[in-house]
Amino acid sequence: MSNMLEVKFSAKSENESLSRVIVASFAAKLDPTLDEISDIKTAVSEAVTNAIIHGYDEDESKFVYLRCEIKDRTIKVVVEDRGNGIEDVEEAMQPMYTSKPELERSGMGFSFMESFMDNLDVISIQGEGTKVVMTKTIELPK
């Protein structure tokens, strides 16, 4: 079984909640537990928020790209921006690291994504953008 969804939306903070609903609805066919769906939604929130705040510096004229794919029991979520990119991905993925301390950001976005999903890959090129690829396998209901 395979299914795919692509969405493009304005880089507005209000669309972060929309992305959560989209992914949760798409994942529902896998019959996830409430904890599993909450984990996915949290990871998506963090990725979308990073794209808006860090990728685009909150430029609402830009777009965030969301792609979801289900193969067998695994959901793959890709959140992409075509913005600033990350200078040092390894450093950015360290807990408590933030490039915008003036915004009182916690620096835990990537840590949350890593802990709530089974796999996290971050591909970024400065000046071209960032792609966050996350996967989670949903076990069959017992």
PDB file of N, CA and C in Angstrom, residues 12-95:
ATOM      1  N   LYS A  12       3.274  31.457   7.129  1.00  0.00           N
ATOM      2  CA  LYS A  12       2.636  32.214   8.212  1.00  0.00           C
ATOM      3  C   LYS A  12       2.540  31.299   9.418  1.00  0.00           C
ATOM      4  N   SER A  13       2.807  31.855  10.596  1.00  0.00           N
ATOM      5  CA  SER A  13       2.793  31.021  11.803  1.00  0.00           C
ATOM      6  C   SER A  13       1.438  30.359  12.019  1.00  0.00           C
ATOM      7  N   GLU A  14       0.360  30.987  11.584  1.00  0.00           N
ATOM      8  CA  GLU A  14      -0.972  30.388  11.752  1.00  0.00           C
ATOM      9  C   GLU A  14      -1.125  29.089  10.949  1.00  0.00           C
ATOM     10  N   ASN A  15      -0.292  28.877   9.943  1.00  0.00           N
ATOM     11  CA  ASN A  15      -0.379  27.660   9.134  1.00  0.00           C
ATOM     12  C   ASN A  15       0.333  26.468   9.764  1.00  0.00           C
ATOM     13  N   GLU A  16       1.046  26.709  10.859  1.00  0.00           N
ATOM     14  CA  GLU A  16       1.686  25.606  11.584  1.00  0.00           C
ATOM     15  C   GLU A  16       0.623  24.630  12.081  1.00  0.00           C
ATOM     16  N   SER A  17      -0.475  25.156  12.621  1.00  0.00           N
ATOM     17  CA  SER A  17      -1.547  24.271  13.113  1.00  0.00           C
ATOM     18  C   SER A  17      -2.227  23.543  11.952  1.00  0.00           C
ATOM     19  N   LEU A  18      -2.329  24.199  10.804  1.00  0.00           N
ATOM     20  CA  LEU A  18      -2.888  23.546   9.617  1.00  0.00           C
ATOM     21  C   LEU A  18      -2.040  22.337   9.224  1.00  0.00           C
ATOM     22  N   SER A  19      -0.723  22.505   9.248  1.00  0.00           N
ATOM     23  CA  SER A  19       0.164  21.395   8.876  1.00  0.00           C
ATOM     24  C   SER A  19      -0.015  20.204   9.819  1.00  0.00           C
ATOM     25  N   ARG A  20      -0.233  20.472  11.091  1.00  0.00           N
ATOM     26  CA  ARG A  20      -0.461  19.402  12.080  1.00  0.00           C
ATOM     27  C   ARG A  20      -1.726  18.611  11.731  1.00  0.00           C
ATOM     28  N   VAL A  21      -2.786  19.331  11.391  1.00  0.00           N
ATOM     29  CA  VAL A  21      -4.061  18.683  11.072  1.00  0.00           C
ATOM     30  C   VAL A  21      -3.948  17.872   9.784  1.00  0.00           C
ATOM     31  N   ILE A  22      -3.283  18.423   8.800  1.00  0.00           N
ATOM     32  CA  ILE A  22      -3.108  17.732   7.523  1.00  0.00           C
ATOM     33  C   ILE A  22      -2.394  16.399   7.734  1.00  0.00           C
ATOM     34  N   VAL A  23      -1.263  16.443   8.438  1.00  0.00           N
ATOM     35  CA  VAL A  23      -0.474  15.227   8.636  1.00  0.00           C
ATOM     36  C   VAL A  23      -1.226  14.228   9.521  1.00  0.00           C
ATOM     37  N   ALA A  24      -1.883  14.715  10.557  1.00  0.00           N
ATOM     38  CA  ALA A  24      -2.646  13.812  11.435  1.00  0.00           C
ATOM     39  C   ALA A  24      -3.765  13.123  10.661  1.00  0.00           C
ATOM     40  N   SER A  25      -4.451  13.867   9.829  1.00  0.00           N
ATOM     41  CA  SER A  25      -5.529  13.280   9.019  1.00  0.00           C
ATOM     42  C   SER A  25      -4.984  12.246   8.045  1.00  0.00           C
ATOM     43  N   PHE A  26      -3.862  12.562   7.440  1.00  0.00           N
ATOM     44  CA  PHE A  26      -3.253  11.653   6.471  1.00  0.00           C
ATOM     45  C   PHE A  26      -2.785  10.374   7.166  1.00  0.00           C
ATOM     46  N   ALA A  27      -2.208  10.508   8.361  1.00  0.00           N
ATOM     47  CA  ALA A  27      -1.689   9.352   9.106  1.00  0.00           C
ATOM     48  C   ALA A  27      -2.792   8.499   9.713  1.00  0.00           C
ATOM     49  N   ALA A  28      -3.990   9.033   9.836  1.00  0.00           N
ATOM     50  CA  ALA A  28      -5.081   8.335  10.521  1.00  0.00           C
ATOM     51  C   ALA A  28      -5.384   6.966   9.925  1.00  0.00           C
ATOM     52  N   LYS A  29      -5.169   6.805   8.634  1.00  0.00           N
ATOM     53  CA  LYS A  29      -5.469   5.513   8.002  1.00  0.00           C
ATOM     54  C   LYS A  29      -4.598   4.382   8.542  1.00  0.00           C
ATOM     55  N   LEU A  30      -3.472   4.735   9.206  1.00  0.00           N
ATOM     56  CA  LEU A  30      -2.596   3.721   9.803  1.00  0.00           C
ATOM     57  C   LEU A  30      -3.083   3.296  11.188  1.00  0.00           C
ATOM     58  N   ASP A  31      -4.136   3.948  11.672  1.00  0.00           N
ATOM     59  CA  ASP A  31      -4.717   3.667  12.983  1.00  0.00           C
ATOM     60  C   ASP A  31      -3.683   3.819  14.102  1.00  0.00           C
ATOM     61  N   PRO A  32      -3.017   4.986  14.153  1.00  0.00           N
ATOM     62  CA  PRO A  32      -2.015   5.199  15.197  1.00  0.00           C
ATOM     63  C   PRO A  32      -2.670   5.402  16.560  1.00  0.00           C
ATOM     64  N   THR A  33      -1.880   5.185  17.611  1.00  0.00           N
ATOM     65  CA  THR A  33      -2.360   5.498  18.954  1.00  0.00           C
ATOM     66  C   THR A  33      -2.391   7.019  19.102  1.00  0.00           C
ATOM     67  N   LEU A  34      -3.027   7.505  20.154  1.00  0.00           N
ATOM     68  CA  LEU A  34      -3.041   8.949  20.410  1.00  0.00           C
ATOM     69  C   LEU A  34      -1.620   9.463  20.645  1.00  0.00           C
ATOM     70  N   ASP A  35      -0.798   8.661  21.316  1.00  0.00           N
ATOM     71  CA  ASP A  35       0.595   9.062  21.542  1.00  0.00           C
ATOM     72  C   ASP A  35       1.361   9.159  20.227  1.00  0.00           C
ATOM     73  N   GLU A  36       1.166   8.190  19.343  1.00  0.00           N
ATOM     74  CA  GLU A  36       1.864   8.214  18.050  1.00  0.00           C
ATOM     75  C   GLU A  36       1.446   9.420  17.219  1.00  0.00           C
ATOM     76  N   ILE A  37       0.161   9.719  17.198  1.00  0.00           N
ATOM     77  CA  ILE A  37      -0.312  10.863  16.407  1.00  0.00           C
ATOM     78  C   ILE A  37       0.186  12.169  17.025  1.00  0.00           C
ATOM     79  N   SER A  38       0.236  12.228  18.334  1.00  0.00           N
ATOM     80  CA  SER A  38       0.757  13.407  19.022  1.00  0.00           C
ATOM     81  C   SER A  38       2.237  13.605  18.714  1.00  0.00           C
ATOM     82  N   ASP A  39       2.997  12.515  18.689  1.00  0.00           N
ATOM     83  CA  ASP A  39       4.424  12.588  18.351  1.00  0.00           C
ATOM     84  C   ASP A  39       4.627  13.150  16.951  1.00  0.00           C
ATOM     85  N   ILE A  40       3.870  12.635  16.001  1.00  0.00           N
ATOM     86  CA  ILE A  40       3.983  13.085  14.605  1.00  0.00           C
ATOM     87  C   ILE A  40       3.627  14.568  14.502  1.00  0.00           C
ATOM     88  N   LYS A  41       2.531  14.954  15.124  1.00  0.00           N
ATOM     89  CA  LYS A  41       2.088  16.349  15.071  1.00  0.00           C
ATOM     90  C   LYS A  41       3.125  17.291  15.683  1.00  0.00           C
ATOM     91  N   THR A  42       3.734  16.878  16.788  1.00  0.00           N
ATOM     92  CA  THR A  42       4.742  17.713  17.433  1.00  0.00           C
ATOM     93  C   THR A  42       5.968  17.876  16.529  1.00  0.00           C
ATOM     94  N   ALA A  43       6.415  16.787  15.937  1.00  0.00           N
ATOM     95  CA  ALA A  43       7.572  16.846  15.047  1.00  0.00           C
ATOM     96  C   ALA A  43       7.294  17.752  13.846  1.00  0.00           C
ATOM     97  N   VAL A  44       6.109  17.628  13.268  1.00  0.00           N
ATOM     98  CA  VAL A  44       5.732  18.472  12.124  1.00  0.00           C
ATOM     99  C   VAL A  44       5.689  19.935  12.548  1.00  0.00           C
ATOM    100  N   SER A  45       5.120  20.216  13.712  1.00  0.00           N
ATOM    101  CA  SER A  45       5.076  21.593  14.223  1.00  0.00           C
ATOM    102  C   SER A  45       6.459  22.197  14.302  1.00  0.00           C
ATOM    103  N   GLU A  46       7.385  21.431  14.859  1.00  0.00           N
ATOM    104  CA  GLU A  46       8.750  21.931  15.015  1.00  0.00           C
ATOM    105  C   GLU A  46       9.400  22.203  13.661  1.00  0.00           C
ATOM    106  N   ALA A  47       9.219  21.295  12.719  1.00  0.00           N
ATOM    107  CA  ALA A  47       9.831  21.467  11.395  1.00  0.00           C
ATOM    108  C   ALA A  47       9.243  22.680  10.664  1.00  0.00           C
ATOM    109  N   VAL A  48       7.929  22.829  10.715  1.00  0.00           N
ATOM    110  CA  VAL A  48       7.278  23.952  10.037  1.00  0.00           C
ATOM    111  C   VAL A  48       7.669  25.272  10.703  1.00  0.00           C
ATOM    112  N   THR A  49       7.683  25.294  12.020  1.00  0.00           N
ATOM    113  CA  THR A  49       8.073  26.502  12.743  1.00  0.00           C
ATOM    114  C   THR A  49       9.504  26.892  12.397  1.00  0.00           C
ATOM    115  N   ASN A  50      10.411  25.913  12.324  1.00  0.00           N
ATOM    116  CA  ASN A  50      11.792  26.203  11.927  1.00  0.00           C
ATOM    117  C   ASN A  50      11.850  26.810  10.531  1.00  0.00           C
ATOM    118  N   ALA A  51      11.072  26.259   9.604  1.00  0.00           N
ATOM    119  CA  ALA A  51      11.071  26.788   8.231  1.00  0.00           C
ATOM    120  C   ALA A  51      10.626  28.247   8.219  1.00  0.00           C
ATOM    121  N   ILE A  52       9.581  28.547   8.965  1.00  0.00           N
ATOM    122  CA  ILE A  52       9.034  29.909   8.986  1.00  0.00           C
ATOM    123  C   ILE A  52       9.993  30.881   9.676  1.00  0.00           C
ATOM    124  N   ILE A  53      10.461  30.510  10.863  1.00  0.00           N
ATOM    125  CA  ILE A  53      11.274  31.432  11.662  1.00  0.00           C
ATOM    126  C   ILE A  53      12.714  31.508  11.174  1.00  0.00           C
ATOM    127  N   HIS A  54      13.322  30.354  10.952  1.00  0.00           N
ATOM    128  CA  HIS A  54      14.738  30.342  10.594  1.00  0.00           C
ATOM    129  C   HIS A  54      14.972  30.346   9.083  1.00  0.00           C
ATOM    130  N   GLY A  55      14.172  29.589   8.358  1.00  0.00           N
ATOM    131  CA  GLY A  55      14.348  29.522   6.915  1.00  0.00           C
ATOM    132  C   GLY A  55      13.996  30.813   6.207  1.00  0.00           C
ATOM    133  N   TYR A  56      12.897  31.422   6.653  1.00  0.00           N
ATOM    134  CA  TYR A  56      12.390  32.602   5.951  1.00  0.00           C
ATOM    135  C   TYR A  56      12.403  33.882   6.778  1.00  0.00           C
ATOM    136  N   ASP A  57      12.907  33.823   8.001  1.00  0.00           N
ATOM    137  CA  ASP A  57      12.882  35.009   8.864  1.00  0.00           C
ATOM    138  C   ASP A  57      11.482  35.626   8.918  1.00  0.00           C
ATOM    139  N   GLU A  58      10.485  34.749   8.970  1.00  0.00           N
ATOM    140  CA  GLU A  58       9.071  35.131   9.079  1.00  0.00           C
ATOM    141  C   GLU A  58       8.571  35.980   7.903  1.00  0.00           C
ATOM    142  N   ASP A  59       9.139  35.764   6.731  1.00  0.00           N
ATOM    143  CA  ASP A  59       8.679  36.436   5.510  1.00  0.00           C
ATOM    144  C   ASP A  59       7.458  35.681   4.991  1.00  0.00           C
ATOM    145  N   GLU A  60       6.285  36.229   5.236  1.00  0.00           N
ATOM    146  CA  GLU A  60       5.024  35.555   4.910  1.00  0.00           C
ATOM    147  C   GLU A  60       4.751  35.443   3.416  1.00  0.00           C
ATOM    148  N   SER A  61       5.575  36.071   2.590  1.00  0.00           N
ATOM    149  CA  SER A  61       5.383  35.968   1.137  1.00  0.00           C
ATOM    150  C   SER A  61       5.980  34.669   0.584  1.00  0.00           C
ATOM    151  N   LYS A  62       6.721  33.944   1.411  1.00  0.00           N
ATOM    152  CA  LYS A  62       7.371  32.692   1.002  1.00  0.00           C
ATOM    153  C   LYS A  62       6.448  31.512   1.279  1.00  0.00           C
ATOM    154  N   PHE A  63       6.876  30.313   0.851  1.00  0.00           N
ATOM    155  CA  PHE A  63       6.055  29.117   1.008  1.00  0.00           C
ATOM    156  C   PHE A  63       6.823  27.995   1.702  1.00  0.00           C
ATOM    157  N   VAL A  64       6.072  27.221   2.485  1.00  0.00           N
ATOM    158  CA  VAL A  64       6.575  25.991   3.087  1.00  0.00           C
ATOM    159  C   VAL A  64       5.960  24.851   2.295  1.00  0.00           C
ATOM    160  N   TYR A  65       6.757  23.831   2.025  1.00  0.00           N
ATOM    161  CA  TYR A  65       6.315  22.682   1.239  1.00  0.00           C
ATOM    162  C   TYR A  65       6.249  21.465   2.162  1.00  0.00           C
ATOM    163  N   LEU A  66       5.107  20.806   2.161  1.00  0.00           N
ATOM    164  CA  LEU A  66       4.872  19.648   3.017  1.00  0.00           C
ATOM    165  C   LEU A  66       4.515  18.461   2.132  1.00  0.00           C
ATOM    166  N   ARG A  67       5.229  17.368   2.332  1.00  0.00           N
ATOM    167  CA  ARG A  67       4.948  16.155   1.563  1.00  0.00           C
ATOM    168  C   ARG A  67       4.855  14.991   2.544  1.00  0.00           C
ATOM    169  N   CYS A  68       3.844  14.186   2.384  1.00  0.00           N
ATOM    170  CA  CYS A  68       3.660  12.993   3.219  1.00  0.00           C
ATOM    171  C   CYS A  68       3.500  11.794   2.302  1.00  0.00           C
ATOM    172  N   GLU A  69       4.077  10.697   2.739  1.00  0.00           N
ATOM    173  CA  GLU A  69       3.944   9.458   1.982  1.00  0.00           C
ATOM    174  C   GLU A  69       3.793   8.313   2.966  1.00  0.00           C
ATOM    175  N   ILE A  70       2.875   7.419   2.650  1.00  0.00           N
ATOM    176  CA  ILE A  70       2.704   6.211   3.449  1.00  0.00           C
ATOM    177  C   ILE A  70       3.049   5.018   2.575  1.00  0.00           C
ATOM    178  N   LYS A  71       3.965   4.210   3.084  1.00  0.00           N
ATOM    179  CA  LYS A  71       4.306   2.931   2.449  1.00  0.00           C
ATOM    180  C   LYS A  71       4.212   1.886   3.533  1.00  0.00           C
ATOM    181  N   ASP A  72       3.408   0.884   3.295  1.00  0.00           N
ATOM    182  CA  ASP A  72       3.169  -0.148   4.294  1.00  0.00           C
ATOM    183  C   ASP A  72       2.712   0.518   5.590  1.00  0.00           C
ATOM    184  N   ARG A  73       3.470   0.402   6.667  1.00  0.00           N
ATOM    185  CA  ARG A  73       3.087   0.956   7.974  1.00  0.00           C
ATOM    186  C   ARG A  73       3.934   2.172   8.354  1.00  0.00           C
ATOM    187  N   THR A  74       4.658   2.722   7.377  1.00  0.00           N
ATOM    188  CA  THR A  74       5.569   3.835   7.666  1.00  0.00           C
ATOM    189  C   THR A  74       5.083   5.114   6.993  1.00  0.00           C
ATOM    190  N   ILE A  75       5.056   6.193   7.794  1.00  0.00           N
ATOM    191  CA  ILE A  75       4.752   7.508   7.244  1.00  0.00           C
ATOM    192  C   ILE A  75       6.055   8.296   7.155  1.00  0.00           C
ATOM    193  N   LYS A  76       6.243   8.899   6.014  1.00  0.00           N
ATOM    194  CA  LYS A  76       7.408   9.766   5.775  1.00  0.00           C
ATOM    195  C   LYS A  76       6.860  11.175   5.602  1.00  0.00           C
ATOM    196  N   VAL A  77       7.418  12.114   6.347  1.00  0.00           N
ATOM    197  CA  VAL A  77       6.996  13.513   6.278  1.00  0.00           C
ATOM    198  C   VAL A  77       8.206  14.344   5.884  1.00  0.00           C
ATOM    199  N   VAL A  78       8.031  15.164   4.856  1.00  0.00           N
ATOM    200  CA  VAL A  78       9.094  16.054   4.385  1.00  0.00           C
ATOM    201  C   VAL A  78       8.592  17.491   4.502  1.00  0.00           C
ATOM    202  N   VAL A  79       9.337  18.309   5.231  1.00  0.00           N
ATOM    203  CA  VAL A  79       9.032  19.735   5.352  1.00  0.00           C
ATOM    204  C   VAL A  79      10.210  20.473   4.735  1.00  0.00           C
ATOM    205  N   GLU A  80       9.903  21.335   3.773  1.00  0.00           N
ATOM    206  CA  GLU A  80      10.967  21.987   3.016  1.00  0.00           C
ATOM    207  C   GLU A  80      10.717  23.478   2.886  1.00  0.00           C
ATOM    208  N   ASP A  81      11.801  24.239   2.993  1.00  0.00           N
ATOM    209  CA  ASP A  81      11.740  25.663   2.679  1.00  0.00           C
ATOM    210  C   ASP A  81      12.823  25.961   1.649  1.00  0.00           C
ATOM    211  N   ARG A  82      12.679  27.064   0.984  1.00  0.00           N
ATOM    212  CA  ARG A  82      13.667  27.491  -0.008  1.00  0.00           C
ATOM    213  C   ARG A  82      14.250  28.825   0.445  1.00  0.00           C
ATOM    214  N   GLY A  83      14.665  28.813   1.708  1.00  0.00           N
ATOM    215  CA  GLY A  83      15.114  30.037   2.349  1.00  0.00           C
ATOM    216  C   GLY A  83      16.595  30.086   2.619  1.00  0.00           C
ATOM    217  N   ASN A  84      16.934  30.464   3.859  1.00  0.00           N
ATOM    218  CA  ASN A  84      18.309  30.765   4.248  1.00  0.00           C
ATOM    219  C   ASN A  84      19.247  29.577   4.263  1.00  0.00           C
ATOM    220  N   GLY A  85      18.742  28.419   4.573  1.00  0.00           N
ATOM    221  CA  GLY A  85      19.613  27.266   4.767  1.00  0.00           C
ATOM    222  C   GLY A  85      20.301  27.348   6.119  1.00  0.00           C
ATOM    223  N   ILE A  86      20.957  26.272   6.487  1.00  0.00           N
ATOM    224  CA  ILE A  86      21.626  26.185   7.786  1.00  0.00           C
ATOM    225  C   ILE A  86      23.129  26.121   7.537  1.00  0.00           C
ATOM    226  N   GLU A  87      23.867  26.990   8.207  1.00  0.00           N
ATOM    227  CA  GLU A  87      25.323  27.042   8.025  1.00  0.00           C
ATOM    228  C   GLU A  87      25.983  25.741   8.476  1.00  0.00           C
ATOM    229  N   ASP A  88      25.603  25.254   9.663  1.00  0.00           N
ATOM    230  CA  ASP A  88      26.223  24.058  10.230  1.00  0.00           C
ATOM    231  C   ASP A  88      25.113  23.170  10.800  1.00  0.00           C
ATOM    232  N   VAL A  89      24.673  22.191  10.027  1.00  0.00           N
ATOM    233  CA  VAL A  89      23.553  21.334  10.421  1.00  0.00           C
ATOM    234  C   VAL A  89      23.875  20.589  11.716  1.00  0.00           C
ATOM    235  N   GLU A  90      25.086  20.079  11.825  1.00  0.00           N
ATOM    236  CA  GLU A  90      25.459  19.323  13.031  1.00  0.00           C
ATOM    237  C   GLU A  90      25.329  20.196  14.282  1.00  0.00           C
ATOM    238  N   GLU A  91      25.792  21.427  14.199  1.00  0.00           N
ATOM    239  CA  GLU A  91      25.685  22.351  15.332  1.00  0.00           C
ATOM    240  C   GLU A  91      24.218  22.681  15.611  1.00  0.00           C
ATOM    241  N   ALA A  92      23.450  22.936  14.560  1.00  0.00           N
ATOM    242  CA  ALA A  92      22.036  23.300  14.715  1.00  0.00           C
ATOM    243  C   ALA A  92      21.223  22.186  15.366  1.00  0.00           C
ATOM    244  N   MET A  93      21.674  20.952  15.221  1.00  0.00           N
ATOM    245  CA  MET A  93      20.934  19.819  15.780  1.00  0.00           C
ATOM    246  C   MET A  93      21.289  19.539  17.244  1.00  0.00           C
ATOM    247  N   GLN A  94      22.226  20.292  17.797  1.00  0.00           N
ATOM    248  CA  GLN A  94      22.592  20.112  19.204  1.00  0.00           C
ATOM    249  C   GLN A  94      21.481  20.675  20.098  1.00  0.00           C
ATOM    250  N   PRO A  95      21.133  19.947  21.165  1.00  0.00           N
ATOM    251  CA  PRO A  95      20.116  20.455  22.097  1.00  0.00           C
ATOM    252  C   PRO A  95      20.513  21.828  22.645  1.00  0.00           C
TER     253      PRO A  95
END
